[in-house]
Amino acid sequence: MNNEDLQQRIHDAIANPKNIGEMDNADSVGTVGSAECGDMLRMWVKFKEDAQGRKIIDRATFQTFGCETAIAVASVATELIAGKTVAEALSMSGTDLAAPLGALPPMKIHCAQLVENALRSALTPQSAAPQAAPVQAPQATTLFDQLHSGTAPEKKVKVVLKPPPSA
Ligand code: FES
């Protein structure tokens, strides 16, 4: 697949993103930030039991302050993981989750890893509990609200430029 095909698939995915938005009755939520670019992605997951009594992912939704690639990967990934068990979903790498789009260039691999990490955060109990906290914040219920209200879970670094020493 060449780069134009990839761009077209990403363009198609973000033109009509699937499973975007907050999920009110989610069983779990995971939020991560990318150390590489500072973008953020939150994923909500709802489980159900399949005919064999296995716990499977009913559906997943996402919100992101990420690039087009992250939106496109999250869109296809949320479709891919529906119906999978937690173990099956956890076994998928960012590359697996982005597979419907085709191979990503090296500089965009971290965008798929942002999606992978948000999914892992939502699916692993130890990270799911604290990650559920933002939903409890009464005045900031969405990722967008939180970022605008300054209650987003990412660390903020304040850079103060000092004036040059006077001669
Ligand atoms: Fe940040 Fe793609 S550049 S997620």
Short mmCIF file of N, CA and C and ligand atoms in Angstrom, two decimals:
data_model
loop_
_atom_site.label_atom_id
_atom_site.label_comp_id
_atom_site.label_asym_id
_atom_site.label_seq_id
_atom_site.Cartn_x
_atom_site.Cartn_y
_atom_site.Cartn_z
N MET A 1 0.85 -1.19 0.00
CA MET A 1 0.00 0.00 0.00
C MET A 1 0.89 1.24 0.00
N ASN A 2 0.64 2.17 -0.89
CA ASN A 2 1.50 3.35 -0.92
C ASN A 2 0.96 4.45 -0.01
N ASN A 3 1.73 5.50 0.09
CA ASN A 3 1.41 6.57 1.03
C ASN A 3 0.09 7.27 0.68
N GLU A 4 -0.19 7.36 -0.62
CA GLU A 4 -1.45 8.02 -1.01
C GLU A 4 -2.64 7.20 -0.56
N ASP A 5 -2.53 5.87 -0.68
CA ASP A 5 -3.61 5.00 -0.19
C ASP A 5 -3.83 5.22 1.29
N LEU A 6 -2.71 5.29 2.04
CA LEU A 6 -2.81 5.48 3.48
C LEU A 6 -3.50 6.81 3.79
N GLN A 7 -3.05 7.86 3.10
CA GLN A 7 -3.65 9.18 3.34
C GLN A 7 -5.14 9.16 3.02
N GLN A 8 -5.49 8.47 1.95
CA GLN A 8 -6.91 8.39 1.56
C GLN A 8 -7.71 7.65 2.63
N ARG A 9 -7.15 6.57 3.15
CA ARG A 9 -7.87 5.79 4.18
C ARG A 9 -8.02 6.59 5.46
N ILE A 10 -6.95 7.32 5.81
CA ILE A 10 -7.04 8.17 7.01
C ILE A 10 -8.09 9.25 6.78
N HIS A 11 -8.05 9.84 5.60
CA HIS A 11 -9.03 10.88 5.27
C HIS A 11 -10.45 10.33 5.33
N ASP A 12 -10.65 9.15 4.79
CA ASP A 12 -11.99 8.53 4.81
C ASP A 12 -12.43 8.27 6.25
N ALA A 13 -11.49 7.79 7.07
CA ALA A 13 -11.85 7.45 8.45
C ALA A 13 -12.22 8.69 9.25
N ILE A 14 -11.49 9.79 9.06
CA ILE A 14 -11.80 10.98 9.86
C ILE A 14 -12.99 11.76 9.28
N ALA A 15 -13.30 11.49 8.02
CA ALA A 15 -14.49 12.14 7.43
C ALA A 15 -15.75 11.57 8.06
N ASN A 16 -15.68 10.32 8.50
CA ASN A 16 -16.84 9.67 9.09
C ASN A 16 -16.37 8.79 10.26
N PRO A 17 -15.85 9.43 11.31
CA PRO A 17 -15.27 8.62 12.40
C PRO A 17 -16.35 7.82 13.12
N LYS A 18 -15.98 6.60 13.49
CA LYS A 18 -16.92 5.71 14.18
C LYS A 18 -16.66 5.76 15.69
N ASN A 19 -17.72 5.59 16.44
CA ASN A 19 -17.62 5.44 17.90
C ASN A 19 -16.93 6.62 18.57
N ILE A 20 -17.23 7.81 18.11
CA ILE A 20 -16.62 8.98 18.73
C ILE A 20 -17.57 9.53 19.80
N GLY A 21 -17.00 9.95 20.92
CA GLY A 21 -17.80 10.57 21.98
C GLY A 21 -17.80 9.78 23.27
N GLU A 22 -18.26 10.45 24.29
CA GLU A 22 -18.30 9.89 25.63
C GLU A 22 -19.38 8.80 25.71
N MET A 23 -19.14 7.78 26.53
CA MET A 23 -20.14 6.72 26.72
C MET A 23 -20.65 6.81 28.17
N ASP A 24 -21.92 7.11 28.33
CA ASP A 24 -22.49 7.32 29.67
C ASP A 24 -22.42 6.09 30.56
N ASN A 25 -22.73 4.94 29.99
CA ASN A 25 -22.83 3.74 30.83
C ASN A 25 -21.62 2.82 30.67
N ALA A 26 -20.46 3.41 30.43
CA ALA A 26 -19.25 2.60 30.23
C ALA A 26 -18.89 1.83 31.50
N ASP A 27 -18.32 0.65 31.31
CA ASP A 27 -17.82 -0.13 32.45
C ASP A 27 -16.42 0.30 32.83
N SER A 28 -15.71 0.88 31.89
CA SER A 28 -14.33 1.23 32.15
C SER A 28 -13.91 2.38 31.23
N VAL A 29 -12.94 3.14 31.70
CA VAL A 29 -12.44 4.24 30.88
C VAL A 29 -10.93 4.35 31.08
N GLY A 30 -10.24 4.66 30.04
CA GLY A 30 -8.79 4.83 30.13
C GLY A 30 -8.38 6.10 29.40
N THR A 31 -7.49 6.85 30.02
CA THR A 31 -7.01 8.09 29.41
C THR A 31 -5.49 8.07 29.40
N VAL A 32 -4.91 8.39 28.27
CA VAL A 32 -3.45 8.46 28.21
C VAL A 32 -3.03 9.67 27.40
N GLY A 33 -1.81 10.09 27.66
CA GLY A 33 -1.20 11.15 26.88
C GLY A 33 0.03 10.59 26.19
N SER A 34 0.38 11.16 25.07
CA SER A 34 1.57 10.71 24.36
C SER A 34 2.77 11.53 24.80
N ALA A 35 3.81 10.83 25.27
CA ALA A 35 5.03 11.53 25.65
C ALA A 35 5.69 12.12 24.41
N GLU A 36 5.37 11.54 23.26
CA GLU A 36 6.03 11.95 22.03
C GLU A 36 5.53 13.30 21.50
N CYS A 37 4.20 13.49 21.58
CA CYS A 37 3.64 14.69 20.95
C CYS A 37 2.74 15.48 21.89
N GLY A 38 2.41 14.93 23.07
CA GLY A 38 1.55 15.66 24.01
C GLY A 38 0.08 15.50 23.74
N ASP A 39 -0.30 14.74 22.73
CA ASP A 39 -1.71 14.52 22.45
C ASP A 39 -2.32 13.58 23.48
N MET A 40 -3.65 13.63 23.60
CA MET A 40 -4.34 12.81 24.60
C MET A 40 -5.47 12.04 23.94
N LEU A 41 -5.76 10.88 24.53
CA LEU A 41 -6.86 10.07 24.02
C LEU A 41 -7.54 9.36 25.18
N ARG A 42 -8.85 9.39 25.19
CA ARG A 42 -9.62 8.69 26.22
C ARG A 42 -10.53 7.67 25.53
N MET A 43 -10.59 6.48 26.12
CA MET A 43 -11.42 5.43 25.54
C MET A 43 -12.36 4.86 26.60
N TRP A 44 -13.60 4.70 26.22
CA TRP A 44 -14.62 4.10 27.10
C TRP A 44 -14.94 2.72 26.55
N VAL A 45 -15.15 1.76 27.47
CA VAL A 45 -15.44 0.39 27.05
C VAL A 45 -16.65 -0.13 27.81
N LYS A 46 -17.51 -0.81 27.09
CA LYS A 46 -18.67 -1.49 27.68
C LYS A 46 -18.53 -2.98 27.39
N PHE A 47 -18.72 -3.80 28.44
CA PHE A 47 -18.58 -5.24 28.27
C PHE A 47 -19.96 -5.91 28.21
N LYS A 48 -19.95 -7.12 27.71
CA LYS A 48 -21.15 -7.96 27.78
C LYS A 48 -20.68 -9.42 27.80
N GLU A 49 -21.61 -10.32 28.03
CA GLU A 49 -21.27 -11.74 28.04
C GLU A 49 -21.69 -12.36 26.72
N ASP A 50 -20.82 -13.19 26.15
CA ASP A 50 -21.21 -13.83 24.89
C ASP A 50 -21.94 -15.15 25.19
N ALA A 51 -22.29 -15.87 24.15
CA ALA A 51 -23.09 -17.09 24.30
C ALA A 51 -22.36 -18.15 25.13
N GLN A 52 -21.02 -18.09 25.13
CA GLN A 52 -20.23 -19.06 25.93
C GLN A 52 -19.98 -18.56 27.35
N GLY A 53 -20.56 -17.44 27.71
CA GLY A 53 -20.36 -16.89 29.05
C GLY A 53 -19.06 -16.14 29.21
N ARG A 54 -18.40 -15.85 28.10
CA ARG A 54 -17.14 -15.08 28.18
C ARG A 54 -17.44 -13.59 28.21
N LYS A 55 -16.63 -12.86 28.95
CA LYS A 55 -16.76 -11.40 28.97
C LYS A 55 -16.10 -10.84 27.71
N ILE A 56 -16.90 -10.18 26.91
CA ILE A 56 -16.34 -9.61 25.67
C ILE A 56 -16.66 -8.12 25.60
N ILE A 57 -15.94 -7.45 24.73
CA ILE A 57 -16.16 -6.01 24.56
C ILE A 57 -17.42 -5.82 23.71
N ASP A 58 -18.40 -5.18 24.32
CA ASP A 58 -19.63 -4.90 23.59
C ASP A 58 -19.38 -3.77 22.61
N ARG A 59 -18.87 -2.66 23.15
CA ARG A 59 -18.49 -1.56 22.27
C ARG A 59 -17.51 -0.64 22.98
N ALA A 60 -16.85 0.18 22.19
CA ALA A 60 -15.88 1.13 22.74
C ALA A 60 -16.05 2.45 21.99
N THR A 61 -15.85 3.55 22.74
CA THR A 61 -15.90 4.87 22.11
C THR A 61 -14.66 5.66 22.53
N PHE A 62 -14.43 6.79 21.88
CA PHE A 62 -13.22 7.56 22.21
C PHE A 62 -13.44 9.05 22.00
N GLN A 63 -12.61 9.80 22.68
CA GLN A 63 -12.45 11.23 22.41
C GLN A 63 -10.96 11.48 22.37
N THR A 64 -10.53 12.41 21.57
CA THR A 64 -9.09 12.67 21.54
C THR A 64 -8.77 14.10 21.18
N PHE A 65 -7.67 14.57 21.75
CA PHE A 65 -6.98 15.73 21.22
C PHE A 65 -5.76 15.16 20.54
N GLY A 66 -5.96 14.62 19.40
CA GLY A 66 -4.85 13.97 18.71
C GLY A 66 -4.87 14.37 17.25
N CYS A 67 -3.90 13.89 16.55
CA CYS A 67 -3.79 14.19 15.13
C CYS A 67 -4.81 13.35 14.34
N GLU A 68 -4.85 13.59 13.06
CA GLU A 68 -5.79 12.85 12.20
C GLU A 68 -5.52 11.36 12.24
N THR A 69 -4.25 10.98 12.31
CA THR A 69 -3.93 9.55 12.35
C THR A 69 -4.49 8.91 13.61
N ALA A 70 -4.35 9.60 14.75
CA ALA A 70 -4.86 9.05 16.01
C ALA A 70 -6.37 8.88 15.93
N ILE A 71 -7.05 9.85 15.35
CA ILE A 71 -8.51 9.76 15.21
C ILE A 71 -8.87 8.59 14.31
N ALA A 72 -8.15 8.47 13.19
CA ALA A 72 -8.44 7.40 12.25
C ALA A 72 -8.18 6.03 12.87
N VAL A 73 -7.06 5.91 13.59
CA VAL A 73 -6.73 4.61 14.22
C VAL A 73 -7.76 4.28 15.29
N ALA A 74 -8.12 5.28 16.12
CA ALA A 74 -9.11 5.02 17.18
C ALA A 74 -10.44 4.60 16.57
N SER A 75 -10.79 5.22 15.46
CA SER A 75 -12.05 4.88 14.80
C SER A 75 -12.06 3.42 14.33
N VAL A 76 -11.02 3.02 13.63
CA VAL A 76 -11.00 1.63 13.14
C VAL A 76 -10.77 0.65 14.29
N ALA A 77 -10.00 1.07 15.30
CA ALA A 77 -9.70 0.17 16.42
C ALA A 77 -10.95 -0.14 17.22
N THR A 78 -11.78 0.87 17.47
CA THR A 78 -13.00 0.63 18.25
C THR A 78 -13.94 -0.33 17.51
N GLU A 79 -13.85 -0.32 16.20
CA GLU A 79 -14.66 -1.29 15.44
C GLU A 79 -14.03 -2.69 15.52
N LEU A 80 -12.69 -2.72 15.46
CA LEU A 80 -11.98 -4.00 15.47
C LEU A 80 -12.17 -4.78 16.77
N ILE A 81 -12.18 -4.06 17.91
CA ILE A 81 -12.17 -4.76 19.20
C ILE A 81 -13.56 -5.18 19.66
N ALA A 82 -14.60 -4.69 19.03
CA ALA A 82 -15.95 -5.10 19.42
C ALA A 82 -16.09 -6.60 19.22
N GLY A 83 -16.53 -7.29 20.27
CA GLY A 83 -16.71 -8.73 20.18
C GLY A 83 -15.51 -9.53 20.65
N LYS A 84 -14.40 -8.83 20.94
CA LYS A 84 -13.20 -9.54 21.41
C LYS A 84 -13.21 -9.64 22.93
N THR A 85 -12.54 -10.68 23.45
CA THR A 85 -12.35 -10.78 24.89
C THR A 85 -11.29 -9.76 25.29
N VAL A 86 -11.19 -9.50 26.59
CA VAL A 86 -10.18 -8.57 27.08
C VAL A 86 -8.78 -9.06 26.67
N ALA A 87 -8.55 -10.37 26.85
CA ALA A 87 -7.23 -10.92 26.51
C ALA A 87 -6.93 -10.76 25.03
N GLU A 88 -7.93 -10.99 24.21
CA GLU A 88 -7.71 -10.83 22.76
C GLU A 88 -7.39 -9.38 22.42
N ALA A 89 -8.13 -8.45 23.02
CA ALA A 89 -7.91 -7.03 22.73
C ALA A 89 -6.53 -6.59 23.25
N LEU A 90 -6.15 -7.11 24.43
CA LEU A 90 -4.85 -6.73 25.00
C LEU A 90 -3.69 -7.28 24.19
N SER A 91 -3.95 -8.33 23.43
CA SER A 91 -2.86 -8.92 22.63
C SER A 91 -2.61 -8.12 21.35
N MET A 92 -3.44 -7.13 21.09
CA MET A 92 -3.29 -6.36 19.85
C MET A 92 -2.35 -5.18 20.05
N SER A 93 -1.42 -5.03 19.13
CA SER A 93 -0.48 -3.90 19.19
C SER A 93 -1.11 -2.71 18.47
N GLY A 94 -0.45 -1.58 18.57
CA GLY A 94 -0.89 -0.41 17.82
C GLY A 94 -0.96 -0.70 16.34
N THR A 95 0.00 -1.46 15.86
CA THR A 95 0.02 -1.83 14.44
C THR A 95 -1.20 -2.68 14.09
N ASP A 96 -1.55 -3.62 14.98
CA ASP A 96 -2.74 -4.45 14.74
C ASP A 96 -3.99 -3.57 14.69
N LEU A 97 -4.06 -2.63 15.65
CA LEU A 97 -5.25 -1.79 15.74
C LEU A 97 -5.38 -0.87 14.54
N ALA A 98 -4.24 -0.51 13.94
CA ALA A 98 -4.26 0.38 12.78
C ALA A 98 -4.31 -0.38 11.46
N ALA A 99 -4.32 -1.71 11.53
CA ALA A 99 -4.20 -2.54 10.32
C ALA A 99 -5.20 -2.18 9.22
N PRO A 100 -6.45 -1.85 9.54
CA PRO A 100 -7.37 -1.53 8.44
C PRO A 100 -6.93 -0.32 7.61
N LEU A 101 -6.07 0.52 8.20
CA LEU A 101 -5.60 1.71 7.47
C LEU A 101 -4.38 1.38 6.63
N GLY A 102 -3.67 0.31 6.97
CA GLY A 102 -2.41 -0.03 6.31
C GLY A 102 -1.25 0.35 7.19
N ALA A 103 -0.04 0.06 6.71
CA ALA A 103 1.16 0.32 7.50
C ALA A 103 1.37 1.82 7.67
N LEU A 104 1.63 2.22 8.91
CA LEU A 104 1.87 3.65 9.18
C LEU A 104 3.35 3.96 9.01
N PRO A 105 3.67 5.17 8.58
CA PRO A 105 5.09 5.55 8.51
C PRO A 105 5.66 5.66 9.91
N PRO A 106 6.98 5.52 10.08
CA PRO A 106 7.58 5.52 11.41
C PRO A 106 7.16 6.71 12.27
N MET A 107 7.04 7.88 11.67
CA MET A 107 6.72 9.07 12.48
C MET A 107 5.28 9.06 12.98
N LYS A 108 4.46 8.11 12.50
CA LYS A 108 3.06 8.04 12.93
C LYS A 108 2.77 6.81 13.79
N ILE A 109 3.81 6.01 14.05
CA ILE A 109 3.60 4.80 14.87
C ILE A 109 3.09 5.18 16.26
N HIS A 110 3.62 6.28 16.81
CA HIS A 110 3.22 6.65 18.18
C HIS A 110 1.75 7.04 18.24
N CYS A 111 1.17 7.46 17.13
CA CYS A 111 -0.25 7.82 17.12
C CYS A 111 -1.09 6.56 17.36
N ALA A 112 -0.68 5.45 16.74
CA ALA A 112 -1.38 4.18 16.97
C ALA A 112 -1.11 3.67 18.38
N GLN A 113 0.10 3.95 18.89
CA GLN A 113 0.42 3.51 20.26
C GLN A 113 -0.40 4.28 21.29
N LEU A 114 -0.76 5.51 20.96
CA LEU A 114 -1.63 6.28 21.86
C LEU A 114 -2.97 5.55 22.00
N VAL A 115 -3.49 5.06 20.89
CA VAL A 115 -4.75 4.31 20.91
C VAL A 115 -4.57 3.00 21.68
N GLU A 116 -3.47 2.31 21.40
CA GLU A 116 -3.19 1.04 22.09
C GLU A 116 -3.11 1.28 23.60
N ASN A 117 -2.42 2.33 24.02
CA ASN A 117 -2.24 2.58 25.45
C ASN A 117 -3.55 2.99 26.12
N ALA A 118 -4.39 3.74 25.43
CA ALA A 118 -5.69 4.11 26.00
C ALA A 118 -6.55 2.85 26.17
N LEU A 119 -6.47 1.96 25.20
CA LEU A 119 -7.22 0.71 25.30
C LEU A 119 -6.70 -0.13 26.47
N ARG A 120 -5.40 -0.22 26.59
CA ARG A 120 -4.80 -0.98 27.70
C ARG A 120 -5.22 -0.38 29.04
N SER A 121 -5.21 0.92 29.11
CA SER A 121 -5.59 1.60 30.34
C SER A 121 -7.05 1.29 30.70
N ALA A 122 -7.90 1.24 29.69
CA ALA A 122 -9.32 0.95 29.94
C ALA A 122 -9.55 -0.51 30.29
N LEU A 123 -8.69 -1.40 29.80
CA LEU A 123 -8.93 -2.84 29.97
C LEU A 123 -8.23 -3.44 31.17
N THR A 124 -7.27 -2.73 31.75
CA THR A 124 -6.55 -3.31 32.88
C THR A 124 -7.09 -2.71 34.17
N PRO A 125 -7.54 -3.55 35.11
CA PRO A 125 -8.25 -3.08 36.30
C PRO A 125 -7.48 -2.05 37.11
N GLN A 126 -6.15 -2.24 37.27
CA GLN A 126 -5.43 -1.33 38.14
C GLN A 126 -5.41 0.08 37.58
N SER A 127 -5.47 0.20 36.25
CA SER A 127 -5.49 1.55 35.71
C SER A 127 -6.91 2.03 35.49
N ALA A 128 -7.86 1.09 35.40
CA ALA A 128 -9.23 1.50 35.12
C ALA A 128 -9.83 2.26 36.29
N ALA A 129 -9.49 1.84 37.54
CA ALA A 129 -10.12 2.49 38.68
C ALA A 129 -9.79 3.98 38.78
N PRO A 130 -8.48 4.32 38.85
CA PRO A 130 -8.20 5.75 38.92
C PRO A 130 -8.62 6.49 37.67
N GLN A 131 -8.58 5.79 36.53
CA GLN A 131 -8.95 6.48 35.29
C GLN A 131 -10.42 6.83 35.27
N ALA A 132 -11.23 6.16 36.11
CA ALA A 132 -12.65 6.45 36.11
C ALA A 132 -12.91 7.79 36.81
N ALA A 133 -11.92 8.30 37.56
CA ALA A 133 -12.10 9.51 38.35
C ALA A 133 -12.62 10.70 37.55
N PRO A 134 -12.09 10.96 36.34
CA PRO A 134 -12.56 12.15 35.64
C PRO A 134 -14.07 12.16 35.44
N VAL A 135 -14.68 10.98 35.33
CA VAL A 135 -16.12 10.92 35.11
C VAL A 135 -16.84 11.46 36.35
N GLN A 136 -16.16 11.35 37.53
CA GLN A 136 -16.80 11.83 38.76
C GLN A 136 -16.73 13.34 38.88
N ALA A 137 -15.85 13.98 38.12
CA ALA A 137 -15.73 15.42 38.24
C ALA A 137 -17.02 16.06 37.73
N PRO A 138 -17.79 16.74 38.60
CA PRO A 138 -19.12 17.18 38.22
C PRO A 138 -19.13 18.24 37.13
N GLN A 139 -18.18 19.15 37.19
CA GLN A 139 -18.25 20.25 36.23
C GLN A 139 -17.39 20.02 35.00
N ALA A 140 -16.74 18.87 34.92
CA ALA A 140 -15.88 18.63 33.77
C ALA A 140 -16.01 17.18 33.36
N THR A 141 -17.04 16.88 32.61
CA THR A 141 -17.34 15.49 32.33
C THR A 141 -16.74 15.00 31.02
N THR A 142 -16.27 15.86 30.18
CA THR A 142 -15.66 15.38 28.96
C THR A 142 -14.19 15.73 28.93
N LEU A 143 -13.48 15.04 28.09
CA LEU A 143 -12.05 15.33 27.93
C LEU A 143 -11.86 16.79 27.53
N PHE A 144 -12.73 17.26 26.66
CA PHE A 144 -12.63 18.63 26.18
C PHE A 144 -12.86 19.61 27.32
N ASP A 145 -13.91 19.32 28.14
CA ASP A 145 -14.21 20.18 29.29
C ASP A 145 -13.00 20.23 30.21
N GLN A 146 -12.45 19.04 30.48
CA GLN A 146 -11.35 18.97 31.44
C GLN A 146 -10.14 19.74 30.96
N LEU A 147 -9.86 19.61 29.67
CA LEU A 147 -8.69 20.31 29.16
C LEU A 147 -8.91 21.82 29.24
N HIS A 148 -10.16 22.22 28.97
CA HIS A 148 -10.44 23.65 29.00
C HIS A 148 -10.51 24.18 30.43
N SER A 149 -10.91 23.31 31.36
CA SER A 149 -11.02 23.77 32.74
C SER A 149 -9.72 23.57 33.51
N GLY A 150 -8.74 22.96 32.85
CA GLY A 150 -7.44 22.78 33.49
C GLY A 150 -7.40 21.63 34.47
N THR A 151 -8.41 20.73 34.44
CA THR A 151 -8.40 19.59 35.35
C THR A 151 -7.97 18.31 34.66
N ALA A 152 -7.44 18.43 33.46
CA ALA A 152 -7.00 17.25 32.75
C ALA A 152 -5.88 16.58 33.53
N PRO A 153 -5.83 15.23 33.45
CA PRO A 153 -4.88 14.52 34.29
C PRO A 153 -3.41 14.65 33.87
N GLU A 154 -3.14 15.29 32.76
CA GLU A 154 -1.74 15.36 32.36
C GLU A 154 -0.97 16.36 33.20
N LYS A 155 0.32 16.14 33.29
CA LYS A 155 1.16 17.07 34.04
C LYS A 155 1.38 18.31 33.22
N LYS A 156 1.34 19.42 33.88
CA LYS A 156 1.59 20.66 33.17
C LYS A 156 2.97 21.19 33.57
N VAL A 157 3.67 21.68 32.61
CA VAL A 157 4.99 22.25 32.87
C VAL A 157 4.94 23.71 32.48
N LYS A 158 5.30 24.54 33.43
CA LYS A 158 5.28 25.96 33.14
C LYS A 158 6.69 26.40 32.78
N VAL A 159 6.82 27.00 31.64
CA VAL A 159 8.14 27.47 31.22
C VAL A 159 8.17 28.98 31.37
N VAL A 160 9.10 29.45 32.18
CA VAL A 160 9.22 30.91 32.38
C VAL A 160 10.51 31.38 31.74
N LEU A 161 10.37 32.27 30.82
CA LEU A 161 11.57 32.80 30.16
C LEU A 161 12.10 33.98 30.98
N LYS A 162 13.35 33.87 31.32
CA LYS A 162 13.94 34.97 32.08
C LYS A 162 14.47 36.02 31.12
N PRO A 163 14.34 37.28 31.52
CA PRO A 163 14.92 38.32 30.65
C PRO A 163 16.45 38.21 30.66
N PRO A 164 17.08 38.58 29.59
CA PRO A 164 18.55 38.51 29.56
C PRO A 164 19.13 39.44 30.61
N PRO A 165 20.24 39.06 31.24
CA PRO A 165 20.84 39.94 32.26
C PRO A 165 21.23 41.29 31.66
N SER A 166 20.91 42.34 32.40
CA SER A 166 21.23 43.66 31.85
C SER A 166 22.73 43.90 31.94
N ALA A 167 23.25 44.53 30.91
CA ALA A 167 24.70 44.73 30.83
C ALA A 167 25.16 45.86 31.74
FE1 FES B 1 0.15 13.11 18.38
FE2 FES B 1 -0.41 11.73 16.21
S1 FES B 1 0.93 13.40 16.37
S2 FES B 1 -1.11 11.38 18.19
#
